[in-house]
Coordinates of C-alpha atoms in Angstrom, one line a residue:
M1 CA -25.2 6.0 -2.3
S2 CA -26.8 3.2 -4.5
G3 CA -27.0 2.1 -8.0
P4 CA -24.9 0.9 -10.3
P5 CA -21.6 2.3 -11.7
P6 CA -22.0 5.5 -13.9
T7 CA -22.6 4.2 -17.5
A8 CA -20.7 5.3 -20.3
Q9 CA -22.6 8.6 -21.0
E10 CA -22.8 9.4 -17.3
A11 CA -18.8 8.0 -16.7
P12 CA -17.0 11.4 -17.9
A13 CA -19.5 14.1 -15.8
A14 CA -18.7 11.4 -12.5
L15 CA -15.0 11.7 -13.1
S16 CA -15.1 15.2 -13.5
S17 CA -16.4 15.6 -9.9
I18 CA -13.5 13.2 -8.9
Q19 CA -12.6 14.7 -5.9
H20 CA -15.9 16.0 -4.1
G21 CA -17.4 18.7 -6.8
T22 CA -13.6 19.7 -8.2
L23 CA -11.3 18.1 -9.8
Q24 CA -7.9 19.3 -10.0
A25 CA -5.4 20.3 -12.8
P26 CA -3.8 17.4 -14.0
P27 CA -0.1 17.1 -13.7
S28 CA 2.3 19.0 -16.3
P29 CA 3.8 17.6 -19.5
Q30 CA 7.2 18.2 -17.3
T31 CA 5.8 16.2 -14.7
H32 CA 4.9 12.9 -16.2
R33 CA 7.8 13.1 -18.0
A34 CA 9.9 13.3 -15.0
L35 CA 7.9 10.5 -13.2
R36 CA 8.6 8.5 -16.6
R37 CA 12.4 9.0 -16.4
L38 CA 12.0 7.7 -12.7
H39 CA 9.3 4.8 -13.7
D40 CA 12.3 3.8 -16.6
A41 CA 14.8 3.1 -13.8
T42 CA 15.9 -0.2 -13.2
P43 CA 14.3 -0.5 -9.4
P44 CA 16.6 -2.3 -6.6
P45 CA 16.3 -6.2 -6.5
L46 CA 12.4 -7.1 -5.3
Y47 CA 12.0 -7.3 -1.5
Q48 CA 16.4 -6.8 -1.3
P49 CA 16.9 -4.1 1.7
T50 CA 17.6 -0.6 0.1
A51 CA 20.6 1.9 0.9
A52 CA 18.8 3.4 3.3
S53 CA 17.2 0.1 4.8
N54 CA 21.2 -1.0 5.3
A55 CA 22.2 1.8 6.7
R56 CA 19.6 1.6 9.3
R57 CA 20.0 -1.8 9.6
S58 CA 23.6 -1.5 10.2
G59 CA 23.7 2.3 12.4
V60 CA 25.4 3.8 9.9
K61 CA 24.0 7.6 10.6
K62 CA 23.2 9.1 7.4
P63 CA 24.7 7.9 4.0
V64 CA 25.7 9.9 1.1
F65 CA 23.7 9.8 -2.5
S66 CA 24.5 11.5 -5.4
H67 CA 20.9 13.4 -5.1
G68 CA 21.4 14.1 -1.5
H69 CA 21.6 18.1 -2.2
L70 CA 18.3 18.4 -4.0
S71 CA 14.8 18.2 -2.2
L72 CA 12.6 15.3 -2.3
Q73 CA 10.1 17.8 -4.6
Q74 CA 13.1 18.8 -7.2
I75 CA 14.1 15.0 -6.9
I76 CA 10.6 13.8 -8.3
R77 CA 9.7 16.9 -10.4
D78 CA 12.7 17.2 -12.4
G79 CA 13.8 13.3 -12.3
P80 CA 17.3 11.7 -12.0
N81 CA 20.6 14.2 -13.2
D82 CA 22.9 12.8 -15.6
G83 CA 21.1 9.6 -16.4
D84 CA 21.4 8.3 -12.2
F85 CA 18.1 7.0 -12.0
I86 CA 19.4 4.4 -9.2
G87 CA 20.8 7.6 -7.5
A88 CA 17.9 9.4 -7.9
L89 CA 15.6 6.8 -6.7
E90 CA 17.7 5.5 -3.2
S91 CA 18.2 9.7 -2.7
A92 CA 14.2 9.9 -2.6
R93 CA 13.9 7.0 -0.8
W94 CA 16.3 8.4 1.9
K95 CA 14.6 11.6 2.4
V96 CA 10.9 10.4 2.7
V97 CA 12.6 8.0 5.5
D98 CA 14.5 10.7 6.6
E99 CA 12.7 13.7 6.2
G100 CA 9.2 12.7 5.8
V101 CA 6.9 14.4 3.0
K102 CA 5.5 17.7 3.2
A103 CA 1.9 18.0 4.3
A104 CA -1.0 20.4 6.0
E105 CA -2.7 19.2 9.1
D106 CA -4.6 17.6 7.1
G107 CA -2.6 15.1 5.5
M108 CA -3.1 16.6 2.4
S109 CA 0.3 17.2 -0.1
P110 CA 0.4 18.1 -4.0
L111 CA 3.4 16.3 -4.0
R112 CA 2.5 12.9 -2.2
I113 CA 0.8 11.1 -4.6
Y114 CA 3.2 11.3 -7.0
V115 CA 6.3 10.3 -4.5
W116 CA 4.1 6.8 -4.2
L117 CA 3.5 7.1 -7.5
V118 CA 7.8 6.7 -7.9
L119 CA 8.2 4.3 -4.8
L120 CA 5.5 2.0 -6.3
D121 CA 6.9 1.7 -9.5
A122 CA 3.6 2.3 -10.8
P123 CA 3.0 3.2 -14.9
I124 CA 1.8 6.0 -16.3
M125 CA -2.0 5.3 -17.2
S126 CA -4.5 7.8 -19.3
T127 CA -7.3 8.5 -17.8
D128 CA -9.1 7.1 -20.8
E129 CA -7.7 3.9 -19.8
Y130 CA -9.3 4.3 -16.7
L131 CA -12.5 5.3 -18.2
A132 CA -12.7 2.2 -20.0
L133 CA -13.0 0.2 -16.8
I134 CA -15.7 2.2 -15.8
H135 CA -17.5 2.1 -18.9
R136 CA -18.0 -1.9 -18.4
G137 CA -20.3 -1.5 -15.7
A138 CA -20.5 -3.6 -12.8
S139 CA -18.0 -6.1 -12.1
P140 CA -18.3 -9.6 -11.1
A141 CA -17.3 -8.2 -7.6
Y142 CA -19.8 -5.5 -8.1
A143 CA -22.4 -6.9 -4.8
K144 CA -19.6 -7.3 -2.8
I145 CA -17.9 -3.9 -3.3
R146 CA -21.2 -2.3 -2.5
N147 CA -21.4 -4.3 0.5
D148 CA -18.0 -2.9 1.6
T149 CA -17.6 0.4 0.8
F150 CA -20.6 2.2 2.9
R151 CA -19.0 1.4 6.1
T152 CA -15.1 2.5 4.8
L153 CA -13.5 4.4 7.3
T154 CA -17.1 5.8 8.7
T155 CA -15.5 7.7 11.6
D156 CA -12.7 9.5 9.9
P157 CA -14.6 13.2 8.9
L158 CA -11.9 14.2 6.6
F159 CA -12.1 11.0 4.3
R160 CA -15.8 11.7 4.2
R161 CA -15.4 15.2 3.3
R162 CA -13.0 14.3 0.5
V163 CA -14.6 10.8 -1.1
S164 CA -17.8 9.6 -2.0
E165 CA -18.9 6.5 -1.6
A166 CA -19.5 6.9 -5.3
S167 CA -15.7 7.2 -6.3
L168 CA -14.7 4.6 -4.2
I169 CA -17.2 2.0 -5.6
R170 CA -15.7 3.0 -9.2
L171 CA -12.0 2.5 -8.0
L172 CA -12.8 -1.1 -6.3
N173 CA -14.8 -2.0 -9.4
A174 CA -12.1 -0.7 -11.9
I175 CA -9.6 -2.5 -9.4
A176 CA -12.1 -6.1 -9.6
W177 CA -12.4 -5.8 -13.5
R178 CA -8.8 -5.5 -13.5
L179 CA -8.1 -8.6 -11.7
H180 CA -10.8 -10.5 -13.5
D181 CA -9.0 -9.7 -17.0
S182 CA -5.7 -11.4 -15.1
K183 CA -7.7 -14.4 -13.9
E184 CA -9.1 -14.7 -17.9
D185 CA -5.8 -14.2 -19.5
E186 CA -4.2 -16.7 -16.4
R187 CA -7.1 -19.4 -17.5
Q188 CA -6.6 -19.0 -21.2
S189 CA -2.8 -19.5 -21.0
S190 CA -3.0 -22.7 -18.8
R191 CA -5.1 -24.0 -21.0
P192 CA -3.0 -26.8 -23.3
G193 CA -2.2 -26.3 -27.1
S194 CA -3.3 -22.3 -26.3
S195 CA -1.9 -19.2 -28.5
H196 CA -1.8 -17.3 -25.5
S197 CA 0.5 -19.6 -23.7
S198 CA 3.4 -16.8 -24.4
I199 CA 1.3 -14.1 -23.2
P200 CA 1.7 -12.7 -19.2
P201 CA -1.0 -12.0 -16.7
R202 CA -2.2 -8.1 -17.7
D203 CA -1.4 -7.1 -14.3
G204 CA 2.4 -7.6 -14.6
V205 CA 2.9 -10.4 -12.1
A206 CA 4.0 -13.2 -14.2
G207 CA 6.9 -11.1 -15.8
S208 CA 8.2 -10.0 -12.0
H209 CA 8.4 -13.5 -10.4
S210 CA 8.8 -15.8 -13.6
G211 CA 11.0 -18.3 -11.1
Q212 CA 8.2 -19.0 -9.1
S213 CA 5.2 -21.3 -9.5
Q214 CA 2.3 -21.6 -11.5
A215 CA 0.3 -21.2 -8.2
I216 CA 2.0 -18.5 -6.6
L217 CA 1.5 -16.4 -10.6
E218 CA -2.3 -17.0 -9.7
P219 CA -4.1 -13.7 -10.2
G220 CA -5.7 -12.2 -7.1
V221 CA -9.6 -11.9 -6.9
Y222 CA -11.2 -9.1 -4.9
V223 CA -11.5 -9.5 -0.8
Q224 CA -13.3 -7.9 1.7
G225 CA -10.9 -5.3 3.1
M226 CA -9.5 -4.1 0.3
N227 CA -12.1 -0.7 0.4
V228 CA -10.0 -0.1 3.6
L229 CA -6.3 -0.7 2.0
A230 CA -7.9 2.0 -1.2
A231 CA -8.9 4.9 0.8
P232 CA -6.3 6.7 1.6
F233 CA -5.4 6.7 -2.0
L234 CA -8.1 8.5 -3.1
Y235 CA -7.6 10.8 -0.3
A236 CA -3.9 11.6 -1.2
A237 CA -4.4 11.2 -5.3
R238 CA -5.6 14.3 -7.4
S239 CA -7.9 11.9 -10.2
E240 CA -9.3 8.5 -9.3
A241 CA -7.0 7.3 -12.2
E242 CA -4.1 8.0 -10.1
A243 CA -5.6 6.1 -7.5
F244 CA -6.5 3.3 -9.2
V245 CA -2.8 3.0 -11.1
A246 CA -1.0 3.4 -7.2
F247 CA -3.4 1.0 -5.6
H248 CA -3.0 -1.7 -8.4
S249 CA 0.9 -1.5 -8.3
L250 CA 0.3 -2.1 -4.4
L251 CA -1.9 -5.5 -4.8
T252 CA -0.1 -6.9 -7.6
R253 CA 3.1 -5.8 -7.3
E254 CA 3.8 -5.7 -3.1
C255 CA 1.0 -7.6 -1.8
P256 CA 0.2 -10.1 -4.5
G257 CA -0.6 -12.9 -1.9
Y258 CA -2.6 -10.6 0.4
I259 CA -5.7 -11.0 -2.2
R260 CA -5.1 -14.6 -3.8
G261 CA -6.8 -17.6 -2.9
A262 CA -7.0 -18.1 1.0
M263 CA -5.2 -15.0 1.4
D264 CA -2.2 -16.8 2.4
G265 CA 0.1 -13.9 2.3
V266 CA -2.5 -12.1 5.2
H267 CA -2.1 -15.6 7.0
R268 CA 2.1 -15.5 7.0
G269 CA 2.2 -11.9 7.7
L270 CA 0.0 -12.7 11.0
A271 CA 2.1 -15.7 11.9
L272 CA 5.4 -13.0 11.3
V273 CA 3.2 -10.6 13.8
D274 CA 3.3 -13.5 16.3
K275 CA 7.3 -14.7 15.9
V276 CA 8.7 -10.9 15.7
L277 CA 6.9 -10.4 18.9
A278 CA 8.3 -13.3 20.4
I279 CA 11.9 -11.9 19.6
V280 CA 11.6 -8.3 20.1
D281 CA 10.0 -8.9 23.3
P282 CA 9.3 -12.1 24.9
K283 CA 7.8 -11.4 28.1
L284 CA 4.7 -9.4 25.7
G285 CA 4.4 -12.4 23.7
M286 CA 4.3 -15.1 26.1
Y287 CA 1.3 -13.0 27.8
L288 CA -0.8 -12.1 25.0
T289 CA -0.4 -16.1 24.3
S290 CA -1.2 -17.5 27.8
K291 CA -4.2 -16.0 27.5
G292 CA -4.9 -17.2 24.1
L293 CA -4.7 -14.8 21.7
S294 CA -2.3 -14.9 18.7
A295 CA -2.7 -12.0 15.9
E296 CA -4.9 -13.7 13.2
I297 CA -7.4 -13.0 16.2
Y298 CA -6.6 -9.2 16.5
A299 CA -3.8 -8.0 14.1
F300 CA -5.8 -9.3 10.8
P301 CA -7.2 -6.0 10.1
S302 CA -3.8 -4.4 10.5
V303 CA -1.6 -7.1 8.2
L304 CA -4.8 -6.4 5.3
T305 CA -5.1 -2.6 5.1
L306 CA -1.5 -2.0 6.0
C307 CA -2.3 -0.4 9.8
A308 CA -4.8 1.9 7.5
C309 CA -7.9 1.1 9.4
T310 CA -6.1 2.5 12.4
P311 CA -7.2 6.3 12.3
P312 CA -6.6 8.7 12.4
L313 CA -6.2 9.3 8.8
P314 CA -3.0 12.1 8.0
E315 CA -1.0 9.4 10.5
V316 CA -1.7 6.6 8.1
L317 CA -0.4 8.9 5.0
R318 CA 2.7 9.6 7.1
L319 CA 3.8 5.8 8.0
W320 CA 2.6 5.0 4.2
D321 CA 5.7 7.3 3.3
F322 CA 7.7 5.3 5.5
L323 CA 6.1 1.8 4.5
F324 CA 6.6 2.2 0.1
A325 CA 9.9 4.0 0.4
Y326 CA 11.3 1.3 3.2
G327 CA 9.3 -1.3 2.0
P328 CA 5.2 -2.6 3.0
H329 CA 6.1 -5.7 3.8
L330 CA 7.3 -3.9 7.0
N331 CA 4.0 -3.4 8.0
I332 CA 4.4 -6.5 10.5
V333 CA 7.1 -4.9 12.2
C334 CA 5.4 -1.6 12.2
I335 CA 2.1 -3.9 14.5
V336 CA 4.8 -5.2 16.3
A337 CA 6.1 -1.6 17.1
Q338 CA 2.3 -0.7 18.2
L339 CA 2.0 -3.6 20.7
T340 CA 5.1 -2.1 22.6
I341 CA 3.3 1.3 22.4
M342 CA 0.8 -0.5 24.6
R343 CA 2.7 -2.7 26.1
S344 CA 2.2 -1.6 29.7
Q345 CA -1.8 -1.4 29.5
I346 CA -1.5 -4.7 27.8
L347 CA 0.5 -6.2 30.8
Q348 CA -1.9 -4.9 33.2
S349 CA -5.0 -5.6 31.4
Q350 CA -6.4 -9.2 32.8
S351 CA -8.3 -9.1 29.2
P352 CA -6.0 -7.5 26.8
N353 CA -8.1 -8.9 24.4
K354 CA -10.8 -5.9 24.8
L355 CA -7.9 -3.8 24.5
L356 CA -6.7 -6.0 21.0
R357 CA -10.0 -4.9 19.7
S358 CA -8.7 -1.6 18.4
F359 CA -5.2 -0.1 18.7
P360 CA -4.7 3.3 20.1
Q361 CA -4.4 6.5 17.5
L362 CA -1.9 6.2 15.3
N363 CA 1.6 7.7 15.8
A364 CA 3.1 7.8 12.4
D365 CA 6.4 9.3 13.7
L366 CA 6.9 6.9 16.9
V367 CA 5.9 4.5 15.4
K368 CA 8.8 4.6 12.7
S369 CA 11.0 5.3 15.0
I370 CA 10.3 1.9 17.1
T371 CA 10.4 0.0 13.9
I372 CA 13.4 1.0 12.7
S373 CA 14.7 -0.2 16.3
I374 CA 13.2 -3.5 15.8
I375 CA 14.4 -4.2 12.4
K376 CA 18.0 -4.0 14.1
K377 CA 17.2 -7.2 16.2
I378 CA 15.6 -9.7 13.7
P379 CA 17.7 -12.2 12.1
D380 CA 18.5 -11.9 9.0
D381 CA 16.1 -15.2 8.2
V382 CA 13.3 -13.8 9.6
Y383 CA 13.7 -10.6 8.0
E384 CA 13.9 -12.4 4.9
E385 CA 10.0 -13.9 5.7
I386 CA 9.3 -10.8 6.4
A387 CA 9.9 -9.3 3.2
T388 CA 8.6 -11.9 1.1
H389 CA 5.5 -13.4 2.9
A390 CA 3.0 -11.1 0.6
M391 CA 4.3 -12.8 -2.3

């Protein structure tokens, strides 16, 4: 696909064919109301382990939640009973972790994107608001975006069949505009005597972390690799606007450190892969070290993309269900889990670097199971580092 983003006149027609020729029906007003009721719930303290997480760490078999008798679909569709927002949210989290999200063999599910929107605490966004970003044309990052999109999941036939490059370009260009706007807001508010000094960045980062330093609050920018991170959202969503708001929430609320400055959050995550591996499997960790292999060399794509770089895509979606319920920061442990799955091959190889250039096909259930077992072995201080590394 070549050429600039759709113009204001072309955009509505382009969006009418968002997911390969057909724009599926938008969610019903009832679904929007249910999503809003769950979004309006006071979320758990940022990066504190949920009840489900605590249960897994302590070995408790299965806690009882107020909405445990309802299916995940009922919780998402109808919202909380009797105003019990926290109970509904925790019940939904547990059901995602314990039962997963029902989906077809190709990973498609009419429920998944709404589960993600709730778990990511993404705001309701109108299509018109998304269109307004599209109408602005090429963003300052447009050349970088075009250099990335054509090589996104090129070997995955499911993704290539469902998501067009034009769709990916529009989404990333809209994200780049929103991040650009946040940068401009930050510049305005940092000027001495500025009338904007009390206005937080548009992406809401400042509102979530008001106690942190100005450097930490700096909005992110478009970085190479965001195309792969965006891909599962476009595949799972029923519209580009849904994919946009979920992706933007992930970037700005869950892992702003991945797209800020020198991508310090990613580098902290890579150091934690080495640290966790040394704790849970010292022999494997020392062997890789002896071969001069740190996570910086082999795990950068896996950290930045939350393992979306490892096929197959339906397994990535299932792993993301787990990460969004349990905390995207636990991708660090998921990477260590994949290393332990490869343990025998790595230890028997004189050149493990060749093995680590591409991880084996992702098995979400196996990775989740090993991840949960590893979590119990991680000291609290290291767990806290993992929980905050992407901020």
